[in-house]
Amino acid sequence: MITGYDIASNIKAERNRANVTIDDVCKALNISKPTYIEYEKNAELIRTKFLIKLSNLFNCNINMFFYTK
């Protein structure tokens, strides 16, 4: 079962793979830095619309956020 922590870890991994800064993400999503940092800690409350925007920004399939090891 995937948790908010798994999704958060995958978001961070995809952001790093795409070489996108936290500041770039915050500007693209129009959210505050503390909000985004919280998403990279535990994405349990992240909205689907943000996951879609993140997948576009990181140029990855949205399913990558739900990958478990």
mmCIF file of N, CA, C and O in Angstrom:
data_model
loop_
_atom_site.group_PDB
_atom_site.id
_atom_site.type_symbol
_atom_site.label_atom_id
_atom_site.label_comp_id
_atom_site.label_asym_id
_atom_site.label_seq_id
_atom_site.Cartn_x
_atom_site.Cartn_y
_atom_site.Cartn_z
ATOM 1 N N MET A 1 0.844 -1.182 0.000
ATOM 2 C CA MET A 1 0.000 0.000 0.000
ATOM 3 C C MET A 1 0.889 1.246 0.000
ATOM 4 O O MET A 1 1.834 1.352 0.767
ATOM 5 N N ILE A 2 0.566 2.167 -0.862
ATOM 6 C CA ILE A 2 1.347 3.403 -0.957
ATOM 7 C C ILE A 2 0.847 4.419 0.074
ATOM 8 O O ILE A 2 -0.353 4.518 0.319
ATOM 9 N N THR A 3 1.776 5.124 0.667
ATOM 10 C CA THR A 3 1.425 6.127 1.676
ATOM 11 C C THR A 3 1.754 7.526 1.164
ATOM 12 O O THR A 3 2.413 7.687 0.129
ATOM 13 N N GLY A 4 1.334 8.518 1.917
ATOM 14 C CA GLY A 4 1.685 9.898 1.600
ATOM 15 C C GLY A 4 3.184 10.122 1.633
ATOM 16 O O GLY A 4 3.715 10.965 0.912
ATOM 17 N N TYR A 5 3.866 9.334 2.461
ATOM 18 C CA TYR A 5 5.324 9.455 2.544
ATOM 19 C C TYR A 5 5.987 8.900 1.281
ATOM 20 O O TYR A 5 6.978 9.444 0.805
ATOM 21 N N ASP A 6 5.423 7.805 0.742
ATOM 22 C CA ASP A 6 5.944 7.241 -0.510
ATOM 23 C C ASP A 6 5.771 8.235 -1.651
ATOM 24 O O ASP A 6 6.691 8.446 -2.448
ATOM 25 N N ILE A 7 4.594 8.827 -1.745
ATOM 26 C CA ILE A 7 4.316 9.796 -2.810
ATOM 27 C C ILE A 7 5.259 10.986 -2.675
ATOM 28 O O ILE A 7 5.825 11.453 -3.661
ATOM 29 N N ALA A 8 5.449 11.454 -1.451
ATOM 30 C CA ALA A 8 6.340 12.594 -1.208
ATOM 31 C C ALA A 8 7.760 12.276 -1.661
ATOM 32 O O ALA A 8 8.409 13.093 -2.318
ATOM 33 N N SER A 9 8.225 11.099 -1.334
ATOM 34 C CA SER A 9 9.562 10.680 -1.730
ATOM 35 C C SER A 9 9.688 10.626 -3.254
ATOM 36 O O SER A 9 10.701 11.050 -3.822
ATOM 37 N N ASN A 10 8.650 10.135 -3.907
ATOM 38 C CA ASN A 10 8.657 10.057 -5.369
ATOM 39 C C ASN A 10 8.607 11.441 -6.012
ATOM 40 O O ASN A 10 9.254 11.677 -7.035
ATOM 41 N N ILE A 11 7.852 12.355 -5.416
ATOM 42 C CA ILE A 11 7.806 13.729 -5.925
ATOM 43 C C ILE A 11 9.202 14.344 -5.867
ATOM 44 O O ILE A 11 9.677 14.932 -6.839
ATOM 45 N N LYS A 12 9.840 14.182 -4.732
ATOM 46 C CA LYS A 12 11.185 14.747 -4.575
ATOM 47 C C LYS A 12 12.159 14.117 -5.560
ATOM 48 O O LYS A 12 12.966 14.815 -6.192
ATOM 49 N N ALA A 13 12.086 12.807 -5.726
ATOM 50 C CA ALA A 13 12.977 12.111 -6.656
ATOM 51 C C ALA A 13 12.762 12.594 -8.087
ATOM 52 O O ALA A 13 13.730 12.829 -8.822
ATOM 53 N N GLU A 14 11.515 12.768 -8.485
ATOM 54 C CA GLU A 14 11.230 13.235 -9.843
ATOM 55 C C GLU A 14 11.658 14.683 -10.029
ATOM 56 O O GLU A 14 12.146 15.058 -11.091
ATOM 57 N N ARG A 15 11.504 15.507 -8.997
ATOM 58 C CA ARG A 15 11.951 16.906 -9.090
ATOM 59 C C ARG A 15 13.461 16.955 -9.280
ATOM 60 O O ARG A 15 13.973 17.694 -10.130
ATOM 61 N N ASN A 16 14.172 16.139 -8.511
ATOM 62 C CA ASN A 16 15.632 16.093 -8.638
ATOM 63 C C ASN A 16 16.048 15.551 -9.993
ATOM 64 O O ASN A 16 16.980 16.070 -10.615
ATOM 65 N N ARG A 17 15.359 14.506 -10.475
ATOM 66 C CA ARG A 17 15.678 13.936 -11.786
ATOM 67 C C ARG A 17 15.495 14.979 -12.881
ATOM 68 O O ARG A 17 16.292 15.080 -13.801
ATOM 69 N N ALA A 18 14.437 15.791 -12.746
ATOM 70 C CA ALA A 18 14.139 16.811 -13.753
ATOM 71 C C ALA A 18 14.992 18.068 -13.576
ATOM 72 O O ALA A 18 14.921 18.986 -14.392
ATOM 73 N N ASN A 19 15.782 18.108 -12.486
ATOM 74 C CA ASN A 19 16.641 19.255 -12.206
ATOM 75 C C ASN A 19 15.837 20.552 -12.085
ATOM 76 O O ASN A 19 16.185 21.579 -12.671
ATOM 77 N N VAL A 20 14.760 20.472 -11.318
ATOM 78 C CA VAL A 20 13.880 21.613 -11.081
ATOM 79 C C VAL A 20 14.043 22.027 -9.619
ATOM 80 O O VAL A 20 14.044 21.176 -8.725
ATOM 81 N N THR A 21 14.169 23.313 -9.371
ATOM 82 C CA THR A 21 14.345 23.790 -8.002
ATOM 83 C C THR A 21 12.990 23.907 -7.297
ATOM 84 O O THR A 21 11.941 23.984 -7.941
ATOM 85 N N ILE A 22 13.048 23.935 -5.991
ATOM 86 C CA ILE A 22 11.829 24.127 -5.203
ATOM 87 C C ILE A 22 11.204 25.472 -5.554
ATOM 88 O O ILE A 22 9.981 25.576 -5.687
ATOM 89 N N ASP A 23 12.021 26.495 -5.730
ATOM 90 C CA ASP A 23 11.490 27.814 -6.093
ATOM 91 C C ASP A 23 10.756 27.767 -7.433
ATOM 92 O O ASP A 23 9.694 28.389 -7.581
ATOM 93 N N ASP A 24 11.296 27.013 -8.389
ATOM 94 C CA ASP A 24 10.629 26.873 -9.689
ATOM 95 C C ASP A 24 9.261 26.204 -9.534
ATOM 96 O O ASP A 24 8.283 26.609 -10.161
ATOM 97 N N VAL A 25 9.214 25.176 -8.695
ATOM 98 C CA VAL A 25 7.945 24.475 -8.467
ATOM 99 C C VAL A 25 6.926 25.411 -7.833
ATOM 100 O O VAL A 25 5.769 25.470 -8.255
ATOM 101 N N CYS A 26 7.358 26.162 -6.842
ATOM 102 C CA CYS A 26 6.447 27.071 -6.138
ATOM 103 C C CYS A 26 5.869 28.121 -7.086
ATOM 104 O O CYS A 26 4.676 28.429 -7.015
ATOM 105 N N LYS A 27 6.704 28.629 -7.970
ATOM 106 C CA LYS A 27 6.224 29.602 -8.950
ATOM 107 C C LYS A 27 5.240 28.965 -9.917
ATOM 108 O O LYS A 27 4.193 29.533 -10.218
ATOM 109 N N ALA A 28 5.556 27.772 -10.401
ATOM 110 C CA ALA A 28 4.705 27.092 -11.376
ATOM 111 C C ALA A 28 3.351 26.711 -10.778
ATOM 112 O O ALA A 28 2.326 26.776 -11.451
ATOM 113 N N LEU A 29 3.340 26.318 -9.501
ATOM 114 C CA LEU A 29 2.101 25.891 -8.852
ATOM 115 C C LEU A 29 1.406 27.028 -8.107
ATOM 116 O O LEU A 29 0.300 26.865 -7.622
ATOM 117 N N ASN A 30 2.109 28.154 -8.005
ATOM 118 C CA ASN A 30 1.585 29.305 -7.274
ATOM 119 C C ASN A 30 1.240 28.937 -5.826
ATOM 120 O O ASN A 30 0.143 29.195 -5.343
ATOM 121 N N ILE A 31 2.218 28.284 -5.182
ATOM 122 C CA ILE A 31 2.064 27.922 -3.774
ATOM 123 C C ILE A 31 3.300 28.399 -3.020
ATOM 124 O O ILE A 31 4.332 28.699 -3.612
ATOM 125 N N SER A 32 3.179 28.437 -1.704
ATOM 126 C CA SER A 32 4.302 28.888 -0.884
ATOM 127 C C SER A 32 5.351 27.789 -0.746
ATOM 128 O O SER A 32 5.064 26.598 -0.903
ATOM 129 N N LYS A 33 6.557 28.217 -0.441
ATOM 130 C CA LYS A 33 7.656 27.278 -0.263
ATOM 131 C C LYS A 33 7.384 26.307 0.895
ATOM 132 O O LYS A 33 7.588 25.101 0.744
ATOM 133 N N PRO A 34 6.897 26.802 2.050
ATOM 134 C CA PRO A 34 6.595 25.859 3.140
ATOM 135 C C PRO A 34 5.539 24.811 2.758
ATOM 136 O O PRO A 34 5.640 23.657 3.162
ATOM 137 N N THR A 35 4.569 25.205 1.956
ATOM 138 C CA THR A 35 3.551 24.249 1.512
ATOM 139 C C THR A 35 4.184 23.163 0.660
ATOM 140 O O THR A 35 3.937 21.971 0.868
ATOM 141 N N TYR A 36 5.022 23.564 -0.288
ATOM 142 C CA TYR A 36 5.647 22.567 -1.155
ATOM 143 C C TYR A 36 6.600 21.665 -0.371
ATOM 144 O O TYR A 36 6.629 20.456 -0.573
ATOM 145 N N ILE A 37 7.366 22.249 0.519
ATOM 146 C CA ILE A 37 8.286 21.445 1.329
ATOM 147 C C ILE A 37 7.509 20.403 2.122
ATOM 148 O O ILE A 37 7.955 19.256 2.264
ATOM 149 N N GLU A 38 6.346 20.772 2.603
ATOM 150 C CA GLU A 38 5.491 19.808 3.315
ATOM 151 C C GLU A 38 5.052 18.679 2.379
ATOM 152 O O GLU A 38 4.991 17.526 2.789
ATOM 153 N N TYR A 39 4.769 19.005 1.118
ATOM 154 C CA TYR A 39 4.405 17.971 0.139
ATOM 155 C C TYR A 39 5.548 16.982 -0.071
ATOM 156 O O TYR A 39 5.301 15.806 -0.318
ATOM 157 N N GLU A 40 6.788 17.453 0.021
ATOM 158 C CA GLU A 40 7.936 16.556 -0.144
ATOM 159 C C GLU A 40 8.229 15.766 1.127
ATOM 160 O O GLU A 40 9.029 14.848 1.105
ATOM 161 N N LYS A 41 7.569 16.110 2.220
ATOM 162 C CA LYS A 41 7.699 15.339 3.461
ATOM 163 C C LYS A 41 6.580 14.305 3.573
ATOM 164 O O LYS A 41 6.806 13.174 3.980
ATOM 165 N N ASN A 42 5.352 14.738 3.256
ATOM 166 C CA ASN A 42 4.185 13.857 3.329
ATOM 167 C C ASN A 42 3.119 14.415 2.401
ATOM 168 O O ASN A 42 2.513 15.438 2.691
ATOM 169 N N ALA A 43 2.887 13.741 1.317
ATOM 170 C CA ALA A 43 1.956 14.229 0.296
ATOM 171 C C ALA A 43 0.542 13.694 0.486
ATOM 172 O O ALA A 43 -0.247 13.667 -0.444
ATOM 173 N N GLU A 44 0.223 13.284 1.693
ATOM 174 C CA GLU A 44 -1.092 12.708 1.956
ATOM 175 C C GLU A 44 -2.231 13.655 1.581
ATOM 176 O O GLU A 44 -3.278 13.219 1.114
ATOM 177 N N LEU A 45 -2.022 14.935 1.745
ATOM 178 C CA LEU A 45 -3.084 15.911 1.489
ATOM 179 C C LEU A 45 -2.932 16.659 0.170
ATOM 180 O O LEU A 45 -3.692 17.591 -0.100
ATOM 181 N N ILE A 46 -1.983 16.252 -0.673
ATOM 182 C CA ILE A 46 -1.772 16.964 -1.933
ATOM 183 C C ILE A 46 -2.971 16.741 -2.854
ATOM 184 O O ILE A 46 -3.528 15.651 -2.917
ATOM 185 N N ARG A 47 -3.361 17.784 -3.533
ATOM 186 C CA ARG A 47 -4.497 17.693 -4.445
ATOM 187 C C ARG A 47 -4.061 17.109 -5.785
ATOM 188 O O ARG A 47 -2.937 17.315 -6.235
ATOM 189 N N THR A 48 -4.976 16.428 -6.411
ATOM 190 C CA THR A 48 -4.707 15.805 -7.704
ATOM 191 C C THR A 48 -4.260 16.831 -8.731
ATOM 192 O O THR A 48 -3.353 16.558 -9.526
ATOM 193 N N LYS A 49 -4.857 18.019 -8.708
ATOM 194 C CA LYS A 49 -4.481 19.042 -9.694
ATOM 195 C C LYS A 49 -3.001 19.407 -9.568
ATOM 196 O O LYS A 49 -2.343 19.700 -10.559
ATOM 197 N N PHE A 50 -2.448 19.357 -8.357
ATOM 198 C CA PHE A 50 -1.031 19.646 -8.180
ATOM 199 C C PHE A 50 -0.173 18.494 -8.696
ATOM 200 O O PHE A 50 0.886 18.721 -9.276
ATOM 201 N N LEU A 51 -0.621 17.265 -8.512
ATOM 202 C CA LEU A 51 0.116 16.121 -9.043
ATOM 203 C C LEU A 51 0.173 16.179 -10.569
ATOM 204 O O LEU A 51 1.200 15.883 -11.170
ATOM 205 N N ILE A 52 -0.920 16.585 -11.180
ATOM 206 C CA ILE A 52 -0.947 16.729 -12.639
ATOM 207 C C ILE A 52 0.027 17.809 -13.080
ATOM 208 O O ILE A 52 0.812 17.614 -14.014
ATOM 209 N N LYS A 53 0.005 18.947 -12.392
ATOM 210 C CA LYS A 53 0.915 20.041 -12.731
ATOM 211 C C LYS A 53 2.369 19.630 -12.512
ATOM 212 O O LYS A 53 3.246 19.971 -13.305
ATOM 213 N N LEU A 54 2.629 18.890 -11.429
ATOM 214 C CA LEU A 54 3.985 18.436 -11.159
ATOM 215 C C LEU A 54 4.462 17.468 -12.243
ATOM 216 O O LEU A 54 5.602 17.558 -12.694
ATOM 217 N N SER A 55 3.598 16.558 -12.657
ATOM 218 C CA SER A 55 4.005 15.609 -13.692
ATOM 219 C C SER A 55 4.326 16.334 -14.996
ATOM 220 O O SER A 55 5.263 15.965 -15.700
ATOM 221 N N ASN A 56 3.577 17.380 -15.298
ATOM 222 C CA ASN A 56 3.875 18.186 -16.493
ATOM 223 C C ASN A 56 5.189 18.941 -16.328
ATOM 224 O O ASN A 56 6.013 18.974 -17.244
ATOM 225 N N LEU A 57 5.383 19.537 -15.172
ATOM 226 C CA LEU A 57 6.595 20.309 -14.915
ATOM 227 C C LEU A 57 7.846 19.420 -14.932
ATOM 228 O O LEU A 57 8.885 19.806 -15.454
ATOM 229 N N PHE A 58 7.712 18.222 -14.383
ATOM 230 C CA PHE A 58 8.850 17.302 -14.309
ATOM 231 C C PHE A 58 8.962 16.426 -15.551
ATOM 232 O O PHE A 58 9.881 15.622 -15.663
ATOM 233 N N ASN A 59 8.014 16.580 -16.463
ATOM 234 C CA ASN A 59 7.988 15.792 -17.700
ATOM 235 C C ASN A 59 8.027 14.291 -17.398
ATOM 236 O O ASN A 59 8.880 13.554 -17.903
ATOM 237 N N CYS A 60 7.109 13.876 -16.530
ATOM 238 C CA CYS A 60 7.021 12.458 -16.177
ATOM 239 C C CYS A 60 5.559 12.039 -16.165
ATOM 240 O O CYS A 60 4.656 12.881 -16.121
ATOM 241 N N ASN A 61 5.343 10.755 -16.199
ATOM 242 C CA ASN A 61 3.999 10.221 -16.092
ATOM 243 C C ASN A 61 3.547 10.341 -14.639
ATOM 244 O O ASN A 61 4.329 10.062 -13.727
ATOM 245 N N ILE A 62 2.314 10.721 -14.420
ATOM 246 C CA ILE A 62 1.794 10.901 -13.062
ATOM 247 C C ILE A 62 1.909 9.613 -12.245
ATOM 248 O O ILE A 62 2.028 9.652 -11.026
ATOM 249 N N ASN A 63 1.913 8.475 -12.908
ATOM 250 C CA ASN A 63 2.034 7.197 -12.204
ATOM 251 C C ASN A 63 3.357 7.072 -11.455
ATOM 252 O O ASN A 63 3.448 6.286 -10.507
ATOM 253 N N MET A 64 4.354 7.824 -11.863
ATOM 254 C CA MET A 64 5.659 7.769 -11.183
ATOM 255 C C MET A 64 5.539 8.182 -9.714
ATOM 256 O O MET A 64 6.326 7.738 -8.884
ATOM 257 N N PHE A 65 4.561 9.003 -9.391
ATOM 258 C CA PHE A 65 4.378 9.432 -8.006
ATOM 259 C C PHE A 65 3.803 8.316 -7.133
ATOM 260 O O PHE A 65 3.880 8.387 -5.912
ATOM 261 N N PHE A 66 3.237 7.310 -7.749
ATOM 262 C CA PHE A 66 2.585 6.229 -7.017
ATOM 263 C C PHE A 66 3.378 4.930 -7.059
ATOM 264 O O PHE A 66 2.881 3.874 -6.691
ATOM 265 N N TYR A 67 4.621 5.012 -7.472
ATOM 266 C CA TYR A 67 5.496 3.857 -7.562
ATOM 267 C C TYR A 67 5.963 3.455 -6.154
ATOM 268 O O TYR A 67 6.314 4.305 -5.349
ATOM 269 N N THR A 68 5.940 2.172 -5.878
ATOM 270 C CA THR A 68 6.468 1.681 -4.608
ATOM 271 C C THR A 68 7.606 0.714 -4.886
ATOM 272 O O THR A 68 7.598 0.004 -5.886
ATOM 273 N N LYS A 69 8.549 0.694 -3.998
ATOM 274 C CA LYS A 69 9.725 -0.172 -4.169
ATOM 275 C C LYS A 69 9.470 -1.531 -3.577
ATOM 276 O O LYS A 69 8.754 -1.766 -2.717
#
